[in-house]
CSV table of C-alpha atoms and ligand atoms in Angstrom, one decimal:
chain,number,residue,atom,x,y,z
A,1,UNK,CA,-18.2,1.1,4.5
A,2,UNK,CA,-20.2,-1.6,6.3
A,3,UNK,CA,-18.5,-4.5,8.2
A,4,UNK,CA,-20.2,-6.8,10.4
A,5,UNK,CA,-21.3,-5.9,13.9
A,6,UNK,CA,-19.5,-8.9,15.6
A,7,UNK,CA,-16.6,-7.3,14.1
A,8,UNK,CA,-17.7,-3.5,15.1
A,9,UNK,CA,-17.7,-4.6,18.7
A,10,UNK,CA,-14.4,-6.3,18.7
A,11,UNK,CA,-12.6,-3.4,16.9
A,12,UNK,CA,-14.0,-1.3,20.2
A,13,UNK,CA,-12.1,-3.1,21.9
A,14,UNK,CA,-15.6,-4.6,24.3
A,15,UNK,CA,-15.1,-7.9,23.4
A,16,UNK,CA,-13.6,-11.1,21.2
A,17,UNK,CA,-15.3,-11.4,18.0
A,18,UNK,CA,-16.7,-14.6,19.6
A,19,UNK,CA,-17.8,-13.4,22.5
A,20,UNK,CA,-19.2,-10.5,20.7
A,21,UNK,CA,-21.3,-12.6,18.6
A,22,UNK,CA,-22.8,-14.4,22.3
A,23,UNK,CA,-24.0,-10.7,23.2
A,24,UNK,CA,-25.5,-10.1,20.2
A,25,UNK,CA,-27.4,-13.7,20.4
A,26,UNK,CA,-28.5,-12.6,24.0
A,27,UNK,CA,-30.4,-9.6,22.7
A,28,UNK,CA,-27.5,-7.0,24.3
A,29,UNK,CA,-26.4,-5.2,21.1
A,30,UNK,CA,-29.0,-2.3,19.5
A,31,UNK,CA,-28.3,-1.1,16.2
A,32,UNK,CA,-30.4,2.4,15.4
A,33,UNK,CA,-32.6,1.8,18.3
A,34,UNK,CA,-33.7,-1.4,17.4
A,35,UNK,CA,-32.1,-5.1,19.0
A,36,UNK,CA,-30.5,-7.2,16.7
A,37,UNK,CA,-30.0,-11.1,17.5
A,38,UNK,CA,-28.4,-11.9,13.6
A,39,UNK,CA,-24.9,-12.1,13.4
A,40,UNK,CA,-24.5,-12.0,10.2
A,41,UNK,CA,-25.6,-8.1,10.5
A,42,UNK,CA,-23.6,-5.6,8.7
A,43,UNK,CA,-23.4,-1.7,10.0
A,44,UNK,CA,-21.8,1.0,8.9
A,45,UNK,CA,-19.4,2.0,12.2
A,46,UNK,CA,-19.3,5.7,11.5
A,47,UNK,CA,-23.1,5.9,10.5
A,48,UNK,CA,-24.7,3.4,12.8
A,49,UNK,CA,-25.6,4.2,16.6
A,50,UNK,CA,-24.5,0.9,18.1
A,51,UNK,CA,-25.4,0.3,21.6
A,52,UNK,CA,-24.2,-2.6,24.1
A,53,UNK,CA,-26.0,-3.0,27.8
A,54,UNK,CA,-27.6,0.5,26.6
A,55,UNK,CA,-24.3,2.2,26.5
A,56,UNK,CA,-23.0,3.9,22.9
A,57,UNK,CA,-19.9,2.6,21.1
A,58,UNK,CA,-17.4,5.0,19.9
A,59,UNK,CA,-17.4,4.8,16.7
A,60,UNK,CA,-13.7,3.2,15.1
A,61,UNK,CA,-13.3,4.4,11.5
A,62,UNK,CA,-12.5,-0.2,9.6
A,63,UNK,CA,-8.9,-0.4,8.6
A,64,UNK,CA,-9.0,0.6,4.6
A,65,UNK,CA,-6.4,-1.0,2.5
A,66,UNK,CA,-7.0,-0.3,-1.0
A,67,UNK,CA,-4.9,-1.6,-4.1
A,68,UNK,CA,-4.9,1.0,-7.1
A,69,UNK,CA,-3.2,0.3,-10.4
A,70,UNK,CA,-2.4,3.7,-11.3
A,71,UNK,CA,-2.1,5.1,-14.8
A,72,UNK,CA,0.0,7.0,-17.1
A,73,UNK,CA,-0.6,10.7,-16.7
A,74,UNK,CA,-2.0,11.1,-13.1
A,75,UNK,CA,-0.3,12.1,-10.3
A,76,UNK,CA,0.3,9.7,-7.4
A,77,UNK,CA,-0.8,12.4,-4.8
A,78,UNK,CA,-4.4,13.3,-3.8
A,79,UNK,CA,-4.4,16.4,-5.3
A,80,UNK,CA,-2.4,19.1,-7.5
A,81,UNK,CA,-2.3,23.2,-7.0
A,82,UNK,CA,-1.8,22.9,-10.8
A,83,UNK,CA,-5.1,20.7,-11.4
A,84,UNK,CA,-3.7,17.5,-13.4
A,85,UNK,CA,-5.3,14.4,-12.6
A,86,UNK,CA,-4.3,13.2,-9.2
A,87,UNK,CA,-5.2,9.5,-7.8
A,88,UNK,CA,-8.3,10.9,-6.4
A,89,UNK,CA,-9.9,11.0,-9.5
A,90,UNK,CA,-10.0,7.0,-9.5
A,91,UNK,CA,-11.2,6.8,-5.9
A,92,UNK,CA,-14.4,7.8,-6.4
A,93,UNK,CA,-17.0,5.3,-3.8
A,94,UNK,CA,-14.1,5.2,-1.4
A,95,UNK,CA,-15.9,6.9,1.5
A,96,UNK,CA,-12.3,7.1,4.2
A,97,UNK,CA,-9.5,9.4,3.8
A,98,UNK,CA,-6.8,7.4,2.4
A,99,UNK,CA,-3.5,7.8,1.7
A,100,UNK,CA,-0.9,6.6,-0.9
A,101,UNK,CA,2.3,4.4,0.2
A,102,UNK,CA,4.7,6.1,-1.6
A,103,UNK,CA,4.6,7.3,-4.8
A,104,UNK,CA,5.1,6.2,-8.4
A,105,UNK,CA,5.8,9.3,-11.5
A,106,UNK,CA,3.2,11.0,-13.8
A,107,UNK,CA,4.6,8.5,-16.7
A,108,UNK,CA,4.5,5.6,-14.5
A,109,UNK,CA,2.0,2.9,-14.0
A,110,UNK,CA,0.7,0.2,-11.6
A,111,UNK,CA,0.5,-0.8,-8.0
A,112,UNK,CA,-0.3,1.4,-5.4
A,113,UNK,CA,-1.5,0.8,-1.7
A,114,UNK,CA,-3.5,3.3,0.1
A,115,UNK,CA,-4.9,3.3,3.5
A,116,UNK,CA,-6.2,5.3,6.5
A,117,UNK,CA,-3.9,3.2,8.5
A,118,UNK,CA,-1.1,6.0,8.5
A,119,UNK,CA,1.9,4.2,11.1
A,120,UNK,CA,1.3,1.0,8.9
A,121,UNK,CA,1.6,3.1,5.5
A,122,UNK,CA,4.4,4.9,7.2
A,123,UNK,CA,6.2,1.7,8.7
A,124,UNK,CA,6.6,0.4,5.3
A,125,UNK,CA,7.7,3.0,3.9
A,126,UNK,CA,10.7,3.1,6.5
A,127,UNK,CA,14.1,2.3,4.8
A,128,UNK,CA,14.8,0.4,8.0
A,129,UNK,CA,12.1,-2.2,6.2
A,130,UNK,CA,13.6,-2.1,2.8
A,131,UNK,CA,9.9,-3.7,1.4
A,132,UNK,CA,10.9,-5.0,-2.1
A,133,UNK,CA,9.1,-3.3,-4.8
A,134,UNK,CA,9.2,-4.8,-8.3
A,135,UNK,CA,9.2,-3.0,-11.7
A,136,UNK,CA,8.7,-4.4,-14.9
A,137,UNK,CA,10.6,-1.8,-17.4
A,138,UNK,CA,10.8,-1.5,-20.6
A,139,UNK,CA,14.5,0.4,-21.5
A,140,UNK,CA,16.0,1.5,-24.6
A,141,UNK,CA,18.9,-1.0,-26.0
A,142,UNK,CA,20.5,-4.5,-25.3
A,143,UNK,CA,21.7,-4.6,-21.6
A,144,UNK,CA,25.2,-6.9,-21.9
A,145,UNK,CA,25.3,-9.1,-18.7
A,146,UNK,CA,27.8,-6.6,-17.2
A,147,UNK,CA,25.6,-4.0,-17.3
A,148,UNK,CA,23.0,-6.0,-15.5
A,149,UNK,CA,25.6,-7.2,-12.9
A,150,UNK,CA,26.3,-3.5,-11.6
A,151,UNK,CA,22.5,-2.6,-10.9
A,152,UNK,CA,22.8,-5.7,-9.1
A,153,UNK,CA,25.5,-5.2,-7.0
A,154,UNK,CA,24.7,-0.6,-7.1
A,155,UNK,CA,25.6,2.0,-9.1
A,156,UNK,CA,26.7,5.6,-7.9
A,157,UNK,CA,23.6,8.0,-8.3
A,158,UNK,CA,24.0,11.8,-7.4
A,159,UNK,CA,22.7,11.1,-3.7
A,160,UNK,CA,25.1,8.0,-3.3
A,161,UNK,CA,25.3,4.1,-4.4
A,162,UNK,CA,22.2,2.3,-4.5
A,163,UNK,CA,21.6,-0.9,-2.7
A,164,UNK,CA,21.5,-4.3,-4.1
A,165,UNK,CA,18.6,-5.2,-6.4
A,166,UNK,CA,18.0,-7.9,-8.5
A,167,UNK,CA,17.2,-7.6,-12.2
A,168,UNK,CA,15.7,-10.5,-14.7
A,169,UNK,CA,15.4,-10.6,-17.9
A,170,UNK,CA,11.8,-11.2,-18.8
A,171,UNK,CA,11.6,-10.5,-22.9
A,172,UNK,CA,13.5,-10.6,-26.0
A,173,UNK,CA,13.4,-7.6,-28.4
A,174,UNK,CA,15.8,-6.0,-30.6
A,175,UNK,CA,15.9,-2.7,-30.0
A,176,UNK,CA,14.5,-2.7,-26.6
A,177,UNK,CA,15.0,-4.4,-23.3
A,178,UNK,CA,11.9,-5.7,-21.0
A,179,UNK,CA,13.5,-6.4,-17.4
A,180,UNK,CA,12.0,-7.2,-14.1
A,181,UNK,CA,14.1,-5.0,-11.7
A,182,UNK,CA,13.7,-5.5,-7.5
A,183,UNK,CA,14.9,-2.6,-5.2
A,184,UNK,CA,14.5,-2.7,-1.4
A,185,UNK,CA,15.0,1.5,-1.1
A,186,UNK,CA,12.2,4.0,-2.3
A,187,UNK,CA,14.2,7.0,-3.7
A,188,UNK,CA,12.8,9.6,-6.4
A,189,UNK,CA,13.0,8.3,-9.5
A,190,UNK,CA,15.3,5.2,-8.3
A,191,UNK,CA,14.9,3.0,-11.0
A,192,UNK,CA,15.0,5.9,-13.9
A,193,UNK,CA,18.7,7.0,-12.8
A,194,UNK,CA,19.7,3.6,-12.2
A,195,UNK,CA,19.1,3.0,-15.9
A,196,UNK,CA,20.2,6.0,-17.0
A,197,UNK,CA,23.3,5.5,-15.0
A,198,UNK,CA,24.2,2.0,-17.3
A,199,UNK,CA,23.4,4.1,-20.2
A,200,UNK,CA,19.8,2.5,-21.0
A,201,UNK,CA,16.9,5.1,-20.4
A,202,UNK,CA,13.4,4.0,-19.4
A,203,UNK,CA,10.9,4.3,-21.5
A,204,UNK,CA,8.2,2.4,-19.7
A,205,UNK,CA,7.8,1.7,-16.2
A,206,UNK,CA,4.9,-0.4,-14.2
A,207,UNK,CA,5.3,-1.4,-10.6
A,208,UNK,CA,3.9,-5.3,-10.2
A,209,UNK,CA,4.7,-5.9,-7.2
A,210,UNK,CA,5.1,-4.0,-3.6
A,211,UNK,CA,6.3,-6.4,-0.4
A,212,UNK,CA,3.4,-9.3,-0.2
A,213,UNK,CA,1.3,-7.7,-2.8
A,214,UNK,CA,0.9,-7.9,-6.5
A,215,UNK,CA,-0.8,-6.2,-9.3
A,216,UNK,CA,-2.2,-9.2,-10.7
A,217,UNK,CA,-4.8,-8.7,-13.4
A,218,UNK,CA,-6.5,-5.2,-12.6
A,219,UNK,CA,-6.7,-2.7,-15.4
A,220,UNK,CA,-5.3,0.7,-15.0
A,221,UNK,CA,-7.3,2.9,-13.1
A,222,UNK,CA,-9.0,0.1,-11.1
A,223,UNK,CA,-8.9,-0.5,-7.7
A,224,UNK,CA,-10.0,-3.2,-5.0
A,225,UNK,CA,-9.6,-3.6,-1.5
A,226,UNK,CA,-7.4,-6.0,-0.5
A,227,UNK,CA,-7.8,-9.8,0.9
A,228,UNK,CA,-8.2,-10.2,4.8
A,229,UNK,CA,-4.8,-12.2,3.6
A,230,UNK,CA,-2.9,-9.5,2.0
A,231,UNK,CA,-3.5,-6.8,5.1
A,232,UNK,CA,-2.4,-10.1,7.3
A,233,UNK,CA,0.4,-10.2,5.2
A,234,UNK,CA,1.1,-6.7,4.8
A,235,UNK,CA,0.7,-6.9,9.3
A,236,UNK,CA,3.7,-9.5,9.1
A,237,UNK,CA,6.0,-7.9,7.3
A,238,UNK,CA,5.9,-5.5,9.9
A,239,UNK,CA,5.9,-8.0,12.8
A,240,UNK,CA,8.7,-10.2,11.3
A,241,UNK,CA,11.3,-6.9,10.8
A,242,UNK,CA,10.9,-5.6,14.2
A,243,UNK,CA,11.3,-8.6,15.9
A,244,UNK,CA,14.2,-9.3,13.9
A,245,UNK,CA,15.6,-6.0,14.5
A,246,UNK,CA,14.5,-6.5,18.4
A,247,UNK,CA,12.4,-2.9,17.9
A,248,UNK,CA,9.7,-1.8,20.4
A,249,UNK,CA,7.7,-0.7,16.8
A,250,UNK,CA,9.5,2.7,16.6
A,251,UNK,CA,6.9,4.1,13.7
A,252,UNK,CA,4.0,3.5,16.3
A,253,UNK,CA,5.5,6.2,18.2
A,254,UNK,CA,4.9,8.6,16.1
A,255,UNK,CA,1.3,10.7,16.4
A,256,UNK,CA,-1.1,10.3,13.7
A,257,UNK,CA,-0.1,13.8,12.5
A,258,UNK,CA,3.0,13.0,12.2
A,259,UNK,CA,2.1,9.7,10.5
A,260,UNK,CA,0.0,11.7,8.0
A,261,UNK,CA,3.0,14.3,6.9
A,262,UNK,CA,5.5,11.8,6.7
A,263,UNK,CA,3.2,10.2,3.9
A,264,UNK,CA,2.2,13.4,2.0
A,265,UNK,CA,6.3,13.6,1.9
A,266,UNK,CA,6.2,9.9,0.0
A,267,UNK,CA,9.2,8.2,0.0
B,301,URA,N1,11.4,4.5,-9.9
B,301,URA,C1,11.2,5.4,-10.8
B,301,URA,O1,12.2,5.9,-11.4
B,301,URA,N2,10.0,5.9,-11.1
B,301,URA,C2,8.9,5.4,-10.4
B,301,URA,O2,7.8,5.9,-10.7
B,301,URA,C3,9.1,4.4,-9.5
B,301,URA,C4,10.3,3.9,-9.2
């Protein structure tokens, strides 16, 4: 992925953006062998030999934030022992590792993040966080108002009562029920049992929205990478919770392995 070099020598940790763009205007920064003066150069960081005052820059793989609205009848993991269709099937042009923030069923569409930034992914992921995620469900019957009330306030699953959500009614049918429903926990197949639990089965389920995010327009089985604004966002989230919480960033302390298991386990 190509970014700008201004950028490529900040992320290095050499220099502000700013002042990286004065070294490049002085004739300090080589790119391939060759001195570049044009800031609006692009290089790839992991391809490009970028030198400043003749010395190499290690090469920092860009942060990656991707926005995938997964379809029915792929997996949400990057691949399957059993060969179905996995998420990595739609990420073809991605050229980084990257990973999926939790995970969404084989029947269940919409928003997913991925990114190679693996204490991010696996800070918001943390229950400690509880980063809303919204579904738009379709379920089977009328929910009465009481019914409604209770997944508010938390219904006893097998593996205890759920937090509060909030649920909206968002369309009238007859037969069916279409209901926006916000949790702020990530169990397996939350918002099926909660459902289930009231007596009104899912039958379709699309996540819309995911903390600062939202699915917006993109068709199933298209991705894009998100706006400088949303991985700001996404960046605040963090920043906001732990400063609340007065927390020295507990998730950075875990190693990069570490980061990486804890989001093949999902959450
Ligand atoms: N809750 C579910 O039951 N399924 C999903 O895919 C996501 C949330």
């Amino acid at each position: 992925m190509e970014v700008r070099l201004q950028k490529v020598i900040a992320d290095a940790g050499l220099a502000s953006r700013r002042k990286a763009e004065a070294m490049i205007a002085q004739g300090r920064v080589c790119v391939n062998g060759r001195i570049v003066r044009e800031l609006g150069t692009r290089v790839d960081p992991l391809k490009d030999h970028v030198k400043v005052d003749g010395r190499h820059l290690k090469p920092v793989p860009p942060q990656v934030f991707l926005l995938l609205n997964k379809p029915k009848g792929y997996l949400s993991s990057l691949s399957d022992p059993a060969g179905r269709p996995t998420i990595s099937d739609l990420l073809g042009g991605v050229g980084l590792r990257v990973f999926p923030v939790g995970r969404l069923d084989f029947d269940s569409e919409g928003l997913m993040l991925l990114t190679n930034q693996g204490e991010l992914a696996q800070a918001l992921l943390h229950p400690r966080y509880h980063v809303p995620k919204t579904y738009l469900i379709k379920v089977k019957g009328i929910l009465s108002d009481e019914e409604i009330t209770s997944l508010e306030r938390g219904v006893v699953l097998r593996d205890g009562r759920t937090g509060p959500a909030m649920v909206k009614k968002v369309r009238k049918a007859t037969e069916n029920s279409w209901l926006e429903i916000t949790i702020y926990e990530g169990r397996k197949h939350q918002v099926k049992r909660m459902l289930e639990a009231v007596g009104h089965p899912v039958l379709k389920l699309t996540r819309v929205r995911f903390g600062p995010l939202a699915l917006g327009d993109l068709a199933p089985g298209e991705y894009r990478y998100l706006t400088n604004r949303e991985a700001n966002a996404l960046r605040a989230v963090l920043k906001r919770v732990e400063s609340q919480a007065g927390l020295a960033s507990p998730p950075s302390r875990l190693t990069p392995h570490a980061s990486r298991a804890a989001l093949r386990r999902g959450a």
